[in-house]
Amino acid sequence: MTNTNAGIHLLLTPVILLVLAISLLVLCSLAPNDDSLSEYIKLQKLEQQALKKGIVREYIYDLTHKKDCNKTKINYLGVVHMDNGRQYKILTSFFVFSTGSDMCHGTSNIKIYDMKNRFVGEYYVGTPENLPDTLQDNKLCYLENSEECNLRKTGSIDLRKGLPKTFYIPCSKNGGDVYSFSSGD
């Protein structure tokens, strides 16, 4: 090895070590939080309990045990009967999970299960205000407006013809929100 090559080799070694250290740091930050994984497993068990009970009601749980975090809410809405004879169990879920020692985050979904309580898919709706309140005549209905969405209760999701790939819920005179189905595959 020439002196020039040896000099380049000595310069590259710290650069390679720095790149490896940064890569390791990034990968570690992307790893799931053990608390949030444990909380998610608890959520799945609690959803299964609500499905097995089959009682239309809201269940509230403190999965994070953090003072300033909201509580997880599971709302079993009942069974939808479609024109083709299929039936699905519907529940909504506002899942609050830990993202750090003193932080939490929430996510809201409309979840679909078959009659044997197997997950079929979901509609991610973002915030709990975007979750429907009830299942009436095979339609998911919104019963209340919010400050931001004064037309929310004019919207409903008709499930008689099947699970829509997307649906639109009005919010205000300026527009509304479109949500998409994500299967459990």
Coordinates of N, CA, C and O in Angstrom, one line a residue:
M1 N 0.8 -1.2 0.0 CA 0.0 0.0 0.0 C 0.9 1.2 0.0 O 1.8 1.3 0.8
T2 N 0.6 2.2 -0.9 CA 1.3 3.4 -0.9 C 0.9 4.3 0.2 O -0.1 4.2 0.8
N3 N 1.8 5.4 0.4 CA 1.5 6.3 1.5 C 0.2 7.0 1.2 O -0.6 7.4 2.2
T4 N -0.2 7.3 0.0 CA -1.4 8.0 -0.4 C -2.6 7.1 0.0 O -3.6 7.6 0.6
N5 N -2.5 5.9 -0.4 CA -3.6 4.9 -0.1 C -3.8 4.8 1.4 O -4.9 4.6 1.9
A6 N -2.7 4.7 2.2 CA -2.8 4.5 3.6 C -3.4 5.8 4.2 O -4.2 5.6 5.2
G7 N -3.1 6.9 3.7 CA -3.7 8.2 4.2 C -5.2 8.2 4.0 O -6.0 8.6 4.8
I8 N -5.6 7.8 2.8 CA -7.1 7.7 2.5 C -7.8 6.7 3.3 O -8.8 7.0 3.9
H9 N -7.1 5.6 3.5 CA -7.7 4.5 4.4 C -7.9 5.0 5.8 O -8.9 4.8 6.4
L10 N -6.9 5.8 6.3 CA -7.0 6.3 7.7 C -8.2 7.4 7.8 O -8.8 7.5 8.8
L11 N -8.4 8.1 6.7 CA -9.4 9.1 6.7 C -10.8 8.5 6.6 O -11.8 8.9 7.1
L12 N -10.9 7.4 5.8 CA -12.2 6.7 5.6 C -12.7 6.0 6.8 O -13.9 5.9 7.1
T13 N -11.8 5.5 7.6 CA -12.2 4.7 8.8 C -13.1 5.6 9.7 O -14.1 5.1 10.1
P14 N -12.7 6.8 10.1 CA -13.7 7.6 11.0 C -15.0 7.9 10.3 O -16.0 7.9 10.9
V15 N -14.9 8.1 9.0 CA -16.2 8.4 8.2 C -17.1 7.1 8.2 O -18.3 7.2 8.5
I16 N -16.5 6.0 8.0 CA -17.3 4.7 8.0 C -17.9 4.5 9.4 O -19.0 4.1 9.5
L17 N -17.1 4.7 10.4 CA -17.5 4.6 11.8 C -18.7 5.5 12.1 O -19.7 5.2 12.8
L18 N -18.6 6.8 11.6 CA -19.6 7.8 11.8 C -20.9 7.3 11.1 O -22.0 7.4 11.7
V19 N -20.8 6.9 9.9 CA -22.0 6.4 9.1 C -22.6 5.2 9.8 O -23.8 5.2 10.0
L20 N -21.8 4.3 10.3 CA -22.4 3.1 11.0 C -23.1 3.6 12.3 O -24.1 3.1 12.6
A21 N -22.5 4.5 13.0 CA -23.1 5.0 14.3 C -24.4 5.7 14.0 O -25.4 5.4 14.7
I22 N -24.4 6.5 13.0 CA -25.7 7.2 12.7 C -26.7 6.2 12.2 O -27.9 6.3 12.6
S23 N -26.3 5.2 11.4 CA -27.3 4.2 10.9 C -27.9 3.4 12.1 O -29.1 3.2 12.2
L24 N -27.0 3.1 13.0 CA -27.5 2.3 14.2 C -28.4 3.2 15.0 O -29.5 2.7 15.5
L25 N -28.1 4.4 15.2 CA -29.0 5.3 15.9 C -30.4 5.5 15.3 O -31.4 5.4 16.0
V26 N -30.4 5.6 14.0 CA -31.6 5.7 13.2 C -32.5 4.5 13.4 O -33.7 4.5 13.6
L27 N -31.8 3.3 13.2 CA -32.5 2.0 13.3 C -33.1 1.8 14.7 O -34.2 1.3 14.8
C28 N -32.4 2.2 15.7 CA -32.9 2.1 17.1 C -34.1 3.0 17.3 O -35.0 2.6 18.0
S29 N -34.1 4.2 16.8 CA -35.2 5.1 17.0 C -36.4 4.6 16.3 O -37.5 5.0 16.6
L30 N -36.3 3.8 15.2 CA -37.4 3.3 14.5 C -38.0 2.0 15.1 O -39.1 1.6 14.8
A31 N -37.3 1.4 16.0 CA -37.7 0.2 16.7 C -39.0 0.5 17.5 O -39.1 1.6 18.1
P32 N -40.0 -0.4 17.5 CA -41.2 -0.1 18.3 C -40.9 0.0 19.8 O -40.1 -0.8 20.3
N33 N -41.6 0.9 20.4 CA -41.5 1.0 21.8 C -42.1 -0.2 22.5 O -43.2 -0.6 22.1
D34 N -41.4 -0.8 23.4 CA -42.0 -2.0 24.1 C -43.3 -1.8 24.8 O -44.2 -2.6 24.7
D35 N -43.5 -0.6 25.3 CA -44.7 -0.2 26.0 C -45.9 -0.2 25.0 O -46.9 -0.7 25.2
S36 N -45.6 0.5 23.8 CA -46.7 0.6 22.9 C -47.1 -0.8 22.3 O -48.2 -1.0 22.0
L37 N -46.1 -1.6 22.1 CA -46.4 -3.0 21.6 C -47.2 -3.7 22.6 O -48.2 -4.4 22.3
S38 N -46.9 -3.7 23.9 CA -47.6 -4.3 25.0 C -49.0 -3.7 25.0 O -50.0 -4.4 25.2
E39 N -49.2 -2.4 24.9 CA -50.5 -1.7 24.9 C -51.3 -2.2 23.7 O -52.5 -2.4 23.8
Y40 N -50.7 -2.4 22.5 CA -51.4 -2.8 21.4 C -52.0 -4.2 21.5 O -53.1 -4.5 21.2
I41 N -51.2 -5.1 22.2 CA -51.6 -6.5 22.4 C -52.8 -6.4 23.4 O -53.8 -7.2 23.2
K42 N -52.7 -5.6 24.4 CA -53.9 -5.4 25.3 C -55.1 -4.9 24.6 O -56.2 -5.4 24.8
L43 N -54.9 -4.0 23.7 CA -56.0 -3.4 22.9 C -56.7 -4.6 22.1 O -57.9 -4.7 22.1
Q44 N -55.9 -5.4 21.5 CA -56.5 -6.5 20.7 C -57.3 -7.5 21.6 O -58.4 -7.9 21.2
K45 N -56.8 -7.7 22.8 CA -57.5 -8.6 23.7 C -58.8 -8.0 24.2 O -59.9 -8.6 24.3
L46 N -58.8 -6.6 24.4 CA -60.0 -5.9 24.9 C -61.0 -5.8 23.8 O -62.2 -6.0 24.0
E47 N -60.5 -5.7 22.5 CA -61.5 -5.7 21.4 C -62.2 -7.0 21.3 O -63.4 -7.1 21.1
Q48 N -61.4 -8.1 21.4 CA -61.9 -9.5 21.4 C -63.0 -9.7 22.5 O -64.0 -10.3 22.2
Q49 N -62.7 -9.2 23.7 CA -63.7 -9.3 24.8 C -65.0 -8.6 24.4 O -66.1 -9.1 24.7
A50 N -64.9 -7.4 23.9 CA -66.1 -6.6 23.5 C -66.9 -7.4 22.4 O -68.1 -7.4 22.5
L51 N -66.1 -7.9 21.4 CA -66.8 -8.7 20.4 C -67.5 -9.9 21.0 O -68.7 -10.2 20.6
K52 N -66.9 -10.6 21.9 CA -67.5 -11.8 22.5 C -68.7 -11.5 23.3 O -69.7 -12.2 23.3
K53 N -68.6 -10.4 24.0 CA -69.8 -10.0 24.9 C -71.0 -9.6 24.0 O -72.1 -9.9 24.3
G54 N -70.7 -9.0 22.8 CA -71.7 -8.6 21.9 C -72.7 -7.6 22.4 O -73.9 -7.6 21.9
I55 N -72.3 -6.8 23.4 CA -73.2 -5.8 24.0 C -72.9 -4.5 23.4 O -71.7 -4.0 23.4
V56 N -73.8 -3.8 22.8 CA -73.6 -2.5 22.2 C -73.4 -1.5 23.3 O -74.3 -1.1 24.1
R57 N -72.1 -1.0 23.4 CA -71.7 -0.1 24.4 C -70.3 0.4 24.2 O -69.6 -0.2 23.4
E58 N -69.9 1.4 25.0 CA -68.5 1.9 24.9 C -67.7 1.4 26.2 O -68.2 1.3 27.3
Y59 N -66.5 0.9 25.9 CA -65.6 0.4 27.0 C -64.4 1.4 27.0 O -63.9 1.8 26.0
I60 N -64.0 1.8 28.2 CA -63.0 2.8 28.4 C -61.9 2.2 29.3 O -62.1 1.6 30.3
Y61 N -60.6 2.3 28.8 CA -59.5 1.7 29.5 C -58.3 2.7 29.5 O -58.1 3.5 28.6
D62 N -57.5 2.7 30.6 CA -56.3 3.4 30.7 C -55.1 2.5 30.5 O -54.6 1.8 31.4
L63 N -54.7 2.5 29.2 CA -53.6 1.5 28.8 C -52.2 2.1 29.1 O -51.2 1.4 29.3
T64 N -52.1 3.5 29.1 CA -50.8 4.1 29.3 C -50.5 4.4 30.7 O -49.3 4.4 31.1
H65 N -51.5 4.6 31.6 CA -51.3 4.9 33.0 C -50.4 6.2 33.1 O -49.6 6.3 34.0
K66 N -50.6 7.1 32.2 CA -49.9 8.4 32.2 C -50.9 9.5 32.5 O -52.0 9.5 31.9
K67 N -50.6 10.4 33.4 CA -51.5 11.4 33.9 C -52.1 12.3 32.8 O -53.4 12.5 32.8
D68 N -51.4 12.7 31.8 CA -52.0 13.7 30.9 C -52.4 13.0 29.5 O -52.6 13.7 28.5
C69 N -52.5 11.7 29.5 CA -52.9 11.0 28.3 C -54.4 10.7 28.4 O -55.0 10.4 29.4
N70 N -55.1 10.7 27.2 CA -56.5 10.3 27.1 C -56.5 8.8 27.4 O -55.5 8.1 27.4
K71 N -57.7 8.3 27.5 CA -58.0 6.9 27.7 C -58.4 6.3 26.4 O -59.0 6.9 25.5
T72 N -58.1 5.0 26.2 CA -58.5 4.2 25.1 C -60.0 3.9 25.2 O -60.5 3.6 26.2
K73 N -60.7 4.1 24.0 CA -62.1 3.8 24.0 C -62.4 2.8 22.9 O -62.0 3.0 21.7
I74 N -63.1 1.8 23.2 CA -63.6 0.8 22.3 C -65.1 0.8 22.3 O -65.7 0.7 23.4
N75 N -65.7 1.1 21.2 CA -67.2 1.2 21.1 C -67.7 0.0 20.2 O -67.5 0.1 19.0
Y76 N -68.4 -1.0 20.8 CA -68.9 -2.0 20.0 C -70.3 -1.5 19.5 O -71.2 -1.2 20.2
L77 N -70.4 -1.5 18.1 CA -71.6 -0.9 17.5 C -72.7 -1.9 17.1 O -73.8 -1.6 16.9
G78 N -72.3 -3.2 17.0 CA -73.2 -4.2 16.6 C -72.9 -5.0 15.3 O -71.7 -4.9 14.9
V79 N -73.9 -5.6 14.8 CA -73.7 -6.5 13.6 C -74.4 -5.8 12.4 O -75.6 -5.4 12.5
V80 N -73.7 -5.7 11.3 CA -74.3 -5.2 10.1 C -74.7 -6.3 9.2 O -74.0 -7.4 9.1
H81 N -75.9 -6.2 8.6 CA -76.5 -7.3 7.8 C -76.5 -6.7 6.3 O -77.3 -5.7 6.1
M82 N -75.8 -7.3 5.4 CA -75.7 -6.8 4.1 C -76.7 -7.5 3.2 O -77.2 -8.6 3.5
D83 N -77.0 -6.8 2.1 CA -78.0 -7.4 1.1 C -77.6 -8.7 0.6 O -78.5 -9.6 0.3
N84 N -76.3 -9.0 0.5 CA -75.8 -10.3 0.0 C -75.8 -11.4 1.0 O -75.4 -12.5 0.7
G85 N -76.3 -11.1 2.2 CA -76.4 -12.1 3.3 C -75.2 -12.1 4.2 O -75.3 -12.8 5.3
R86 N -74.1 -11.4 3.9 CA -73.0 -11.4 4.8 C -73.3 -10.5 6.0 O -74.1 -9.6 5.9
Q87 N -72.6 -10.9 7.1 CA -72.7 -10.2 8.3 C -71.3 -9.9 8.9 O -70.5 -10.7 8.8
Y88 N -71.2 -8.7 9.4 CA -69.9 -8.3 10.0 C -70.2 -7.6 11.4 O -71.2 -6.9 11.5
K89 N -69.3 -7.8 12.3 CA -69.3 -7.1 13.6 C -68.5 -5.8 13.4 O -67.4 -5.8 12.8
I90 N -69.0 -4.7 13.9 CA -68.4 -3.4 13.8 C -68.1 -2.8 15.1 O -68.9 -2.8 16.0
L91 N -66.8 -2.3 15.3 CA -66.5 -1.6 16.5 C -65.6 -0.4 16.1 O -65.0 -0.4 15.0
T92 N -65.6 0.6 16.9 CA -64.7 1.7 16.7 C -63.7 1.7 17.8 O -64.0 1.2 18.9
S93 N -62.5 2.2 17.5 CA -61.4 2.1 18.5 C -60.6 3.4 18.4 O -60.1 3.9 17.4
F94 N -60.5 4.1 19.6 CA -59.6 5.2 19.8 C -58.5 4.7 20.7 O -58.7 4.5 21.9
F95 N -57.4 4.3 20.1 CA -56.3 3.6 20.9 C -55.3 4.7 21.2 O -54.7 5.3 20.4
V96 N -55.0 4.8 22.5 CA -54.0 5.7 23.1 C -52.9 4.9 23.6 O -53.1 4.0 24.4
F97 N -51.7 5.2 23.1 CA -50.5 4.3 23.4 C -49.3 5.2 23.7 O -49.3 6.4 23.4
S98 N -48.4 4.6 24.4 CA -47.1 5.3 24.9 C -46.2 5.5 23.7 O -46.0 4.6 22.9
T99 N -45.6 6.7 23.7 CA -44.6 7.0 22.7 C -43.3 7.5 23.4 O -42.3 7.8 22.7
G100 N -43.3 7.5 24.7 CA -42.1 7.8 25.4 C -42.5 7.8 26.9 O -43.6 7.4 27.3
S101 N -41.5 8.1 27.8 CA -41.8 7.9 29.2 C -42.9 8.8 29.7 O -43.6 8.5 30.6
D102 N -43.1 10.0 29.1 CA -44.2 10.9 29.5 C -45.0 11.4 28.3 O -45.7 12.4 28.4
M103 N -45.0 10.6 27.2 CA -45.8 11.0 26.1 C -46.7 9.9 25.6 O -46.4 8.7 25.8
C104 N -47.7 10.3 24.9 CA -48.6 9.3 24.3 C -49.2 9.8 23.0 O -49.0 11.0 22.6
H105 N -49.8 8.9 22.2 CA -50.3 9.3 20.9 C -51.6 8.5 20.8 O -51.8 7.4 21.4
G106 N -52.5 8.9 19.9 CA -53.7 8.2 19.7 C -54.0 8.0 18.2 O -53.5 8.7 17.4
T107 N -54.8 6.9 17.9 CA -55.2 6.6 16.5 C -56.6 6.1 16.6 O -57.0 5.4 17.5
S108 N -57.4 6.4 15.6 CA -58.8 6.0 15.6 C -59.1 5.2 14.3 O -58.8 5.6 13.2
N109 N -59.9 4.2 14.5 CA -60.2 3.3 13.4 C -61.7 2.7 13.6 O -62.1 2.5 14.7
I110 N -62.3 2.5 12.4 CA -63.5 1.7 12.4 C -63.1 0.3 12.0 O -62.5 0.1 10.9
K111 N -63.3 -0.7 12.9 CA -62.8 -2.0 12.6 C -63.9 -3.0 12.3 O -65.0 -2.9 12.9
I112 N -63.6 -3.9 11.3 CA -64.6 -4.8 10.8 C -64.1 -6.2 11.2 O -63.0 -6.6 10.9
Y113 N -65.0 -7.0 11.7 CA -64.7 -8.4 12.1 C -65.8 -9.3 11.5 O -66.9 -8.9 11.4
D114 N -65.4 -10.6 11.2 CA -66.4 -11.5 10.8 C -67.2 -12.0 12.0 O -66.9 -11.7 13.1
M115 N -68.1 -12.9 11.7 CA -69.0 -13.4 12.8 C -68.2 -14.4 13.8 O -68.7 -14.7 14.8
K116 N -67.0 -14.8 13.4 CA -66.2 -15.6 14.3 C -65.1 -14.7 15.0 O -64.1 -15.3 15.5
N117 N -65.3 -13.4 14.9 CA -64.4 -12.4 15.6 C -63.0 -12.4 15.0 O -62.1 -12.0 15.7
R118 N -62.9 -12.7 13.7 CA -61.6 -12.6 13.0 C -61.6 -11.2 12.3 O -62.6 -10.8 11.7
F119 N -60.5 -10.6 12.4 CA -60.3 -9.2 11.9 C -60.4 -9.3 10.3 O -59.7 -10.1 9.7
V120 N -61.2 -8.4 9.8 CA -61.4 -8.4 8.3 C -60.6 -7.2 7.7 O -59.9 -7.3 6.7
G121 N -60.7 -6.0 8.4 CA -60.1 -4.8 7.9 C -60.6 -3.6 8.7 O -61.3 -3.7 9.7
E122 N -60.1 -2.4 8.3 CA -60.4 -1.2 9.0 C -60.4 0.0 8.2 O -59.8 0.0 7.1
Y123 N -61.0 1.0 8.7 CA -60.9 2.4 8.1 C -60.2 3.3 9.1 O -60.7 3.5 10.2
Y124 N -59.0 3.8 8.8 CA -58.3 4.7 9.6 C -59.0 6.1 9.5 O -59.1 6.6 8.3
V125 N -59.4 6.7 10.6 CA -60.1 8.0 10.4 C -59.4 9.1 11.2 O -59.9 10.2 11.3
G126 N -58.2 8.8 11.8 CA -57.4 9.9 12.4 C -57.8 10.1 13.8 O -57.3 9.5 14.7
T127 N -58.7 11.1 14.0 CA -59.1 11.5 15.4 C -60.4 10.9 15.8 O -61.2 10.5 15.0
P128 N -60.7 10.8 17.1 CA -61.9 10.2 17.6 C -63.2 10.9 17.2 O -64.2 10.3 17.1
E129 N -63.0 12.2 16.9 CA -64.2 13.0 16.4 C -64.7 12.5 15.0 O -65.8 12.7 14.6
N130 N -63.8 11.7 14.3 CA -64.2 11.2 13.0 C -64.8 9.8 13.0 O -65.1 9.2 12.0
L131 N -65.0 9.3 14.2 CA -65.6 8.0 14.4 C -67.1 8.1 14.4 O -67.6 9.0 15.0
P132 N -67.8 7.2 13.7 CA -69.2 7.2 13.8 C -69.7 6.8 15.2 O -69.0 6.2 16.0
D133 N -70.9 7.3 15.5 CA -71.4 7.1 16.9 C -72.3 5.8 17.1 O -72.3 5.2 18.1
T134 N -72.9 5.4 16.0 CA -73.9 4.3 16.1 C -74.1 3.6 14.8 O -73.7 4.1 13.7
L135 N -74.6 2.4 14.9 CA -75.0 1.6 13.7 C -76.5 1.5 13.7 O -77.1 1.0 14.7
Q136 N -77.2 2.1 12.7 CA -78.6 2.1 12.6 C -79.0 1.7 11.2 O -78.6 2.3 10.2
D137 N -79.9 0.7 11.1 CA -80.4 0.2 9.8 C -79.3 0.0 8.9 O -79.3 0.3 7.7
N138 N -78.2 -0.7 9.4 CA -77.1 -1.1 8.6 C -76.3 0.1 8.0 O -75.6 0.0 7.0
K139 N -76.4 1.2 8.7 CA -75.6 2.4 8.3 C -74.8 2.9 9.6 O -75.4 2.9 10.7
L140 N -73.6 3.3 9.4 CA -72.8 3.9 10.4 C -73.2 5.4 10.4 O -73.0 6.0 9.4
C141 N -73.6 5.9 11.6 CA -74.2 7.2 11.6 C -73.4 8.1 12.6 O -72.9 7.6 13.6
Y142 N -73.3 9.4 12.3 CA -72.7 10.4 13.1 C -73.9 11.2 13.7 O -74.8 11.7 13.0
L143 N -73.9 11.3 15.0 CA -75.0 11.9 15.8 C -74.7 13.3 16.2 O -75.6 14.1 16.6
E144 N -73.4 13.7 16.1 CA -73.0 15.0 16.6 C -72.1 15.7 15.7 O -71.3 15.1 14.9
N145 N -72.2 17.1 15.6 CA -71.2 17.9 14.9 C -70.1 18.3 15.9 O -70.3 18.1 17.1
S146 N -69.1 18.9 15.4 CA -68.0 19.5 16.2 C -67.9 20.9 15.8 O -68.5 21.4 14.8
E147 N -67.1 21.7 16.5 CA -66.8 23.1 16.1 C -66.3 23.1 14.7 O -66.7 24.0 13.9
E148 N -65.3 22.2 14.4 CA -64.7 22.3 13.1 C -65.6 21.7 12.0 O -65.5 22.0 10.8
C149 N -66.5 20.7 12.4 CA -67.3 20.0 11.4 C -68.8 20.2 11.7 O -69.4 19.3 12.4
N150 N -69.4 21.2 11.2 CA -70.8 21.5 11.5 C -71.8 20.7 10.6 O -73.0 20.8 10.8
L151 N -71.2 19.9 9.7 CA -72.1 19.1 8.9 C -71.9 17.6 9.1 O -72.4 16.8 8.4
R152 N -71.1 17.2 10.1 CA -70.7 15.8 10.3 C -72.0 15.0 10.5 O -72.0 13.9 9.9
K153 N -73.0 15.4 11.2 CA -74.1 14.5 11.5 C -75.0 14.3 10.3 O -76.0 13.6 10.3
T154 N -74.7 15.0 9.2 CA -75.5 14.8 8.0 C -74.9 13.6 7.2 O -75.5 13.1 6.2
G155 N -73.8 13.1 7.7 CA -73.1 11.9 7.0 C -73.5 10.6 7.6 O -73.7 10.5 8.8
S156 N -73.4 9.6 6.7 CA -73.6 8.2 7.2 C -72.9 7.3 6.2 O -72.6 7.7 5.1
I157 N -72.6 6.1 6.6 CA -71.9 5.1 5.8 C -72.8 3.9 5.6 O -73.1 3.2 6.5
D158 N -73.4 3.8 4.4 CA -74.3 2.7 4.1 C -73.6 1.4 3.8 O -72.8 1.3 2.9
L159 N -73.8 0.4 4.7 CA -73.1 -0.9 4.5 C -73.9 -2.0 3.9 O -73.5 -3.1 3.9
R160 N -75.2 -1.7 3.5 CA -76.1 -2.7 3.0 C -75.5 -3.4 1.7 O -75.7 -4.6 1.5
K161 N -74.8 -2.6 0.9 CA -74.3 -3.2 -0.4 C -72.9 -3.8 -0.2 O -72.3 -4.3 -1.1
G162 N -72.3 -3.7 1.0 CA -71.0 -4.2 1.3 C -70.1 -3.2 1.9 O -70.5 -2.1 2.2
L163 N -68.8 -3.5 2.1 CA -67.8 -2.6 2.7 C -67.2 -1.8 1.6 O -66.5 -2.2 0.7
P164 N -67.5 -0.5 1.6 CA -67.0 0.4 0.6 C -65.5 0.5 0.6 O -64.9 0.5 1.7
K165 N -64.9 0.6 -0.5 CA -63.4 0.8 -0.6 C -63.0 2.2 0.0 O -62.0 2.3 0.7
T166 N -63.9 3.1 -0.3 CA -63.7 4.5 0.3 C -65.1 5.0 0.6 O -66.1 4.6 0.0
F167 N -65.2 6.0 1.5 CA -66.4 6.7 1.7 C -66.1 8.2 2.1 O -65.0 8.5 2.5
Y168 N -67.1 9.0 1.9 CA -66.9 10.4 2.1 C -67.9 10.9 3.3 O -69.0 10.5 3.3
I169 N -67.4 11.6 4.2 CA -68.2 12.2 5.3 C -68.0 13.7 5.2 O -66.9 14.2 5.3
P170 N -69.2 14.4 5.1 CA -69.1 15.9 5.1 C -68.6 16.4 6.4 O -68.8 15.9 7.4
C171 N -67.9 17.6 6.3 CA -67.4 18.3 7.5 C -68.1 19.6 7.6 O -68.7 20.0 8.5
S172 N -67.8 20.4 6.6 CA -68.3 21.8 6.6 C -68.7 22.2 5.1 O -68.5 21.3 4.2
K173 N -69.1 23.4 4.9 CA -69.5 23.8 3.5 C -68.2 23.8 2.6 O -68.3 23.8 1.4
N174 N -67.0 23.8 3.2 CA -65.8 23.7 2.5 C -65.3 22.3 2.1 O -64.3 22.2 1.4
G175 N -66.0 21.3 2.6 CA -65.6 20.0 2.2 C -65.8 19.0 3.3 O -66.5 19.2 4.3
G176 N -65.1 17.8 3.1 CA -65.2 16.8 4.1 C -64.0 15.9 4.1 O -63.0 16.3 3.6
D177 N -64.2 14.6 4.5 CA -63.1 13.7 4.6 C -63.4 12.4 3.8 O -64.6 11.9 3.9
V178 N -62.4 11.9 3.2 CA -62.5 10.6 2.5 C -61.7 9.6 3.2 O -60.5 9.8 3.6
Y179 N -62.3 8.4 3.5 CA -61.6 7.4 4.2 C -61.5 6.1 3.4 O -62.5 5.8 2.7
S180 N -60.5 5.3 3.5 CA -60.3 4.1 2.7 C -60.2 2.9 3.6 O -59.6 2.9 4.7
F181 N -60.7 1.8 3.0 CA -60.6 0.5 3.7 C -59.3 -0.1 3.5 O -58.7 -0.1 2.4
S182 N -58.8 -0.7 4.6 CA -57.5 -1.4 4.5 C -57.8 -2.8 5.1 O -58.2 -3.0 6.2
S183 N -57.5 -3.9 4.3 CA -57.9 -5.2 4.7 C -56.9 -5.8 5.6 O -55.7 -5.3 5.7
G184 N -57.2 -6.8 6.3 CA -56.4 -7.4 7.3 C -55.4 -8.4 6.7 O -54.7 -9.1 7.5
D185 N -55.2 -8.4 5.4 CA -54.3 -9.4 4.8 C -52.9 -9.0 5.0 O -52.4 -8.0 5.1

